Coordinates of N, CA and C in Angstrom, one line a residue:
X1 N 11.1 0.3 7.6 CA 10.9 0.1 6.1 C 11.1 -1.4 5.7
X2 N 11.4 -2.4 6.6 CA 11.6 -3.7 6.3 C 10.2 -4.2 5.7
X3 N 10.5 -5.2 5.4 CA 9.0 -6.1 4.4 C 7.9 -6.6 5.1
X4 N 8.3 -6.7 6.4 CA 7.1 -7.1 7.2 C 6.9 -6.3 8.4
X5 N 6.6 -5.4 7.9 CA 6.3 -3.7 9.3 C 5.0 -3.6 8.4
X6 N 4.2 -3.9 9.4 CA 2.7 -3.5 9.1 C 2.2 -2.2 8.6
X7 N 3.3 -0.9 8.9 CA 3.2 0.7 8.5 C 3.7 0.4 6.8
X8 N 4.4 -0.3 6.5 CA 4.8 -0.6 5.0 C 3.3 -0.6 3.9
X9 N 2.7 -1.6 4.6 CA 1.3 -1.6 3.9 C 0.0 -0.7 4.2
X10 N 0.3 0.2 4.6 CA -0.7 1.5 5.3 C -0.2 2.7 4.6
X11 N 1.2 2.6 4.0 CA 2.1 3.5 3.4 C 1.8 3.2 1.6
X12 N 2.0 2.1 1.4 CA 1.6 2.0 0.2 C 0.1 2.2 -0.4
X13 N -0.8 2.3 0.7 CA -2.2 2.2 -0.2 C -2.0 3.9 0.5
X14 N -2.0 4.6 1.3 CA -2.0 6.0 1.2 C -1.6 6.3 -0.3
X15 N 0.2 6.1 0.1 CA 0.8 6.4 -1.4 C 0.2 6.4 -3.0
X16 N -0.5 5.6 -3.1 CA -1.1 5.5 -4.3 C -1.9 6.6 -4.7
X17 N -2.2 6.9 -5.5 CA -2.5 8.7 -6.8 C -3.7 8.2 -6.2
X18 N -4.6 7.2 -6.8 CA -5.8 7.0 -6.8 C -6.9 7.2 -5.3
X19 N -5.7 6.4 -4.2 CA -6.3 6.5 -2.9 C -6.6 8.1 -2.5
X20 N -5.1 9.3 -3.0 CA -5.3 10.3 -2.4 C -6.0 11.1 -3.1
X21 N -6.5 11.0 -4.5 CA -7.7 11.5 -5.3 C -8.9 11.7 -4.4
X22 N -9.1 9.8 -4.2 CA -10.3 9.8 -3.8 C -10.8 10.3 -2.3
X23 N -9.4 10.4 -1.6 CA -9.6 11.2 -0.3 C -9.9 12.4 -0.1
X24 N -9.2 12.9 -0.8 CA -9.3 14.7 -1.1 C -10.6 14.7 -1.8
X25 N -11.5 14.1 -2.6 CA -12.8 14.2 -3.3 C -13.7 14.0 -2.2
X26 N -13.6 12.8 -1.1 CA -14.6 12.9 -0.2 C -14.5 14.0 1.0
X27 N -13.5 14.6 1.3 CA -13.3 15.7 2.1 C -14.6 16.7 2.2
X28 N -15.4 17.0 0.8 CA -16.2 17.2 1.3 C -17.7 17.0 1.7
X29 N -17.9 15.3 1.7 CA -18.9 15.0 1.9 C -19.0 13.9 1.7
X30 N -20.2 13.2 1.7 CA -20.9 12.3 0.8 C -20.8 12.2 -0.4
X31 N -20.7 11.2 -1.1 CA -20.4 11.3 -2.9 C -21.1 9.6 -3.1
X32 N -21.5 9.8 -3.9 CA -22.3 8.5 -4.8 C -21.3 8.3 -5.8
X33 N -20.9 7.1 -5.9 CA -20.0 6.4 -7.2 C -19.9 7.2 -8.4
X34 N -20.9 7.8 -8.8 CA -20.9 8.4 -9.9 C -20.6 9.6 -9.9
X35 N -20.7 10.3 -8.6 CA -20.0 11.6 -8.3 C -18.8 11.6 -7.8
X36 N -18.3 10.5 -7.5 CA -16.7 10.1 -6.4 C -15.9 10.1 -8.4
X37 N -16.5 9.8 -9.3 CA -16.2 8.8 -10.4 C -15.7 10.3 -11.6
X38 N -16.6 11.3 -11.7 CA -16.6 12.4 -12.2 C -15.1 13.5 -11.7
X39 N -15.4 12.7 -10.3 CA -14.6 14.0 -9.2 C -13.4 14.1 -9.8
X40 N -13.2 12.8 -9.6 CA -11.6 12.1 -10.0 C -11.4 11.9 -11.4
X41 N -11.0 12.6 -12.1 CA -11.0 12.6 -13.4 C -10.4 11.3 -13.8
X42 N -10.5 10.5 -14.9 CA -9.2 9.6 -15.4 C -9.4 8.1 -14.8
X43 N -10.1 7.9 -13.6 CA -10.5 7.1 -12.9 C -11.1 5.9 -13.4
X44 N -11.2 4.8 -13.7 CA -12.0 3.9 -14.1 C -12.8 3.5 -13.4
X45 N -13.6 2.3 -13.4 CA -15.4 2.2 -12.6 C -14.3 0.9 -11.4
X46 N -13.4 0.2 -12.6 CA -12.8 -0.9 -12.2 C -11.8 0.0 -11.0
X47 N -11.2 0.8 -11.4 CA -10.3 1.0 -10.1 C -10.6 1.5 -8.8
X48 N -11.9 2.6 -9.5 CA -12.8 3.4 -8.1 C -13.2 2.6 -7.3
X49 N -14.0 1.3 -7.7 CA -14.1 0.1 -7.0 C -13.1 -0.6 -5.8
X50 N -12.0 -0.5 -6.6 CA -11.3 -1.4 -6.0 C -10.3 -0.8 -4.9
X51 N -10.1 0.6 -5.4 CA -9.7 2.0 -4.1 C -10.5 1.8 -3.0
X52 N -11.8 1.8 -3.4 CA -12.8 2.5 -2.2 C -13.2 1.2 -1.7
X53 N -13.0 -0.5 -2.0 CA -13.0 -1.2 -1.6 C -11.7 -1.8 -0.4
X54 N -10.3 -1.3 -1.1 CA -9.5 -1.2 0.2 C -9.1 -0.3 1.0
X55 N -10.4 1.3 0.7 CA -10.0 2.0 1.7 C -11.0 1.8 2.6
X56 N -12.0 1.1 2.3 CA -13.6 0.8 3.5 C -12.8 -0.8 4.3
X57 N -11.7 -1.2 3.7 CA -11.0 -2.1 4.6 C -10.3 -1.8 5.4
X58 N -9.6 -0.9 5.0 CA -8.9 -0.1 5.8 C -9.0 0.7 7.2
X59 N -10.5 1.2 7.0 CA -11.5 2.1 7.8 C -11.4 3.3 7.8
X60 N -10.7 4.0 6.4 CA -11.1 5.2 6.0 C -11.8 5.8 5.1
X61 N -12.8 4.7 5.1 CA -13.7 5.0 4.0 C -15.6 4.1 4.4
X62 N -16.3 4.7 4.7 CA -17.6 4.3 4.8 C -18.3 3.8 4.0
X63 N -19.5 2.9 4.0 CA -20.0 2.8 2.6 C -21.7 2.5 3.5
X64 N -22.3 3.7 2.7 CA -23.9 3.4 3.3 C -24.7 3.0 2.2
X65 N -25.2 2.4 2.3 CA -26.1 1.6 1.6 C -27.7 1.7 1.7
X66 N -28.6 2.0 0.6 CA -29.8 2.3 1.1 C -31.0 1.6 -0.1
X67 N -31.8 1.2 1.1 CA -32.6 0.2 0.2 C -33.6 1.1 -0.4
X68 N -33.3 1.3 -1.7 CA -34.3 2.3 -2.8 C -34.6 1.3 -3.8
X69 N -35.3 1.9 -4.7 CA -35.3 1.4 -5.9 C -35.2 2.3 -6.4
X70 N -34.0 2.2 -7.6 CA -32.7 1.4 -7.5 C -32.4 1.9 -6.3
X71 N -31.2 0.4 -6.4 CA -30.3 1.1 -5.0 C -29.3 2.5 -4.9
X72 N -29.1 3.1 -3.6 CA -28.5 4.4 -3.9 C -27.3 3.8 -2.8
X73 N -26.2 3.9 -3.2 CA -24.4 3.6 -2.5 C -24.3 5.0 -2.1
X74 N -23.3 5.5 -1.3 CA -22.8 6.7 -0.8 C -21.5 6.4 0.0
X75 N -20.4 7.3 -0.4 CA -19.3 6.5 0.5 C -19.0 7.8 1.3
X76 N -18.1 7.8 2.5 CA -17.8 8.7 3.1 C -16.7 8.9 3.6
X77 N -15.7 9.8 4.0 CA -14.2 9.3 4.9 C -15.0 9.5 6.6
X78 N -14.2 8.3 7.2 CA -14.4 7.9 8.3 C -14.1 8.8 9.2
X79 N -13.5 9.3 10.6 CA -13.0 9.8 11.5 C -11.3 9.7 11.0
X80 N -10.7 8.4 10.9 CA -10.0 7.7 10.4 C -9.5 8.7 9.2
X81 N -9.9 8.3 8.2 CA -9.9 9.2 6.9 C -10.1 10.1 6.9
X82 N -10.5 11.5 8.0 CA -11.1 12.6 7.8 C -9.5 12.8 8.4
X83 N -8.6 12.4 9.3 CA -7.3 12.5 9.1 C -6.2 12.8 8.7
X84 N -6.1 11.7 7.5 CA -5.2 11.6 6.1 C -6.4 12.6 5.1
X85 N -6.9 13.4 5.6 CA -7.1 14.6 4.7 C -5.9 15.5 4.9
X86 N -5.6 16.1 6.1 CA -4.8 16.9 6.3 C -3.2 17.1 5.8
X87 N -2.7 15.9 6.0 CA -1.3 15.6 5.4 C -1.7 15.4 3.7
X88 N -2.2 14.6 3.3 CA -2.6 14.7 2.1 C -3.0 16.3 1.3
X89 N -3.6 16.8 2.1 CA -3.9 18.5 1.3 C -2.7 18.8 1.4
X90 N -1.6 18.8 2.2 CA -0.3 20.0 2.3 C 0.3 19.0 1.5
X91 N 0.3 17.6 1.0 CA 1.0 17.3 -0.2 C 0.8 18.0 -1.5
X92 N -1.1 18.3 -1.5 CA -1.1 18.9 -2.7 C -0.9 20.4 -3.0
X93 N -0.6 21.5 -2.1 CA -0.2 22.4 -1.9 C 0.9 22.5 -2.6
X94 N 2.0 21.2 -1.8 CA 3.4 21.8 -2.2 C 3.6 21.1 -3.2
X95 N 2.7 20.4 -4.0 CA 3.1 20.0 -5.8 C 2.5 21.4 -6.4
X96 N 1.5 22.0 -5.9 CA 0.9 23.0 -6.7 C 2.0 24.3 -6.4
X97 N 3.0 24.6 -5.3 CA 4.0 25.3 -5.0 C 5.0 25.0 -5.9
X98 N 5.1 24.0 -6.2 CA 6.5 23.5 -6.8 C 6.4 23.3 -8.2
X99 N 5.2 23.1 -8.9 CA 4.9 22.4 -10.2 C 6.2 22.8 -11.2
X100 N 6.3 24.2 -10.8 CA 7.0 24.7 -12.1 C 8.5 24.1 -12.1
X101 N 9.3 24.2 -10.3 CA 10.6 23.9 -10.6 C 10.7 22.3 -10.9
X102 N 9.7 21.4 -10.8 CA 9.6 20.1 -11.3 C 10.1 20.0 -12.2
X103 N 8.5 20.8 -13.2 CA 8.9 20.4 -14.7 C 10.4 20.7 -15.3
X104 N 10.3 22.1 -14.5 CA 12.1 22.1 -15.2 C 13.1 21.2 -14.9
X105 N 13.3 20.4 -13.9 CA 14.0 19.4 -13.7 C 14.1 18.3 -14.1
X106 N 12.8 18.3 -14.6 CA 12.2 17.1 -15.8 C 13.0 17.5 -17.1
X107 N 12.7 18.6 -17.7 CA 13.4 19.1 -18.7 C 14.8 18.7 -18.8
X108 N 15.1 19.1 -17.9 CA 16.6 19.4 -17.9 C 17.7 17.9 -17.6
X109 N 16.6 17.1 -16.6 CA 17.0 15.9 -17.1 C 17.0 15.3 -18.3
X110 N 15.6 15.3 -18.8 CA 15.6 14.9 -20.4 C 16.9 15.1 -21.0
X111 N 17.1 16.5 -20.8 CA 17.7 17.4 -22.1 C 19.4 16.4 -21.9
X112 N 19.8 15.8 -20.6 CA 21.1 15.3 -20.9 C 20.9 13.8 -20.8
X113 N 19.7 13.3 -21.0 CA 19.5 11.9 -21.5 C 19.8 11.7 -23.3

């Protein structure tokens, strides 16, 4: 966990809400910007961009490109990214397992703040 372990920065762009949104949205397929954009509720154009821009750096994320008129984008998860599906779903499992004794702990911290 020191500041210069190259897993530190592979950890933080997983970690991020937005990265694992958009992972779990391409899980099943191909998705065009405007369906990646819908998927992910809450999402901005600016951040979907900039997610799917450092996860096609990363190489968990494809980007095909097709000469139409207009142009048609499509992103995809890689081999790579088809991966970090797996551990990412059993994250969301056990928030959707746990939601309730969360909130109560939320509460109940509140309540002695």
């Amino acid at each position: 966990m020191t500041a210069t372990c190259p897993s530190r920065t592979s950890l933080a762009r997983i970690a991020n809400k937005w990265t694992a949104m958009v992972v779990i949205a391409l899980s099943t397929g191909r998705m065009r910007f405007r369906e990646l954009r819908t998927s992910v509720d809450g999402i901005s154009a600016k951040v979907l961009t900039e997610t799917l821009r450092d996860l096609e750096r990363d190489g968990i994320v494809t980007r095909h490109v097709y000469a139409e008129v207009p142009p048609r984008v499509e992103y995809e998860l890689t081999a790579l990214g088809r991966t970090l599906y797996t551990p990412l779903q059993a994250l969301g499992l056990w928030t959707e397992e746990h939601f309730s004794e969360v909130l109560a702990a939320r509460e109940s911290y509140d309540a002695r703040q």
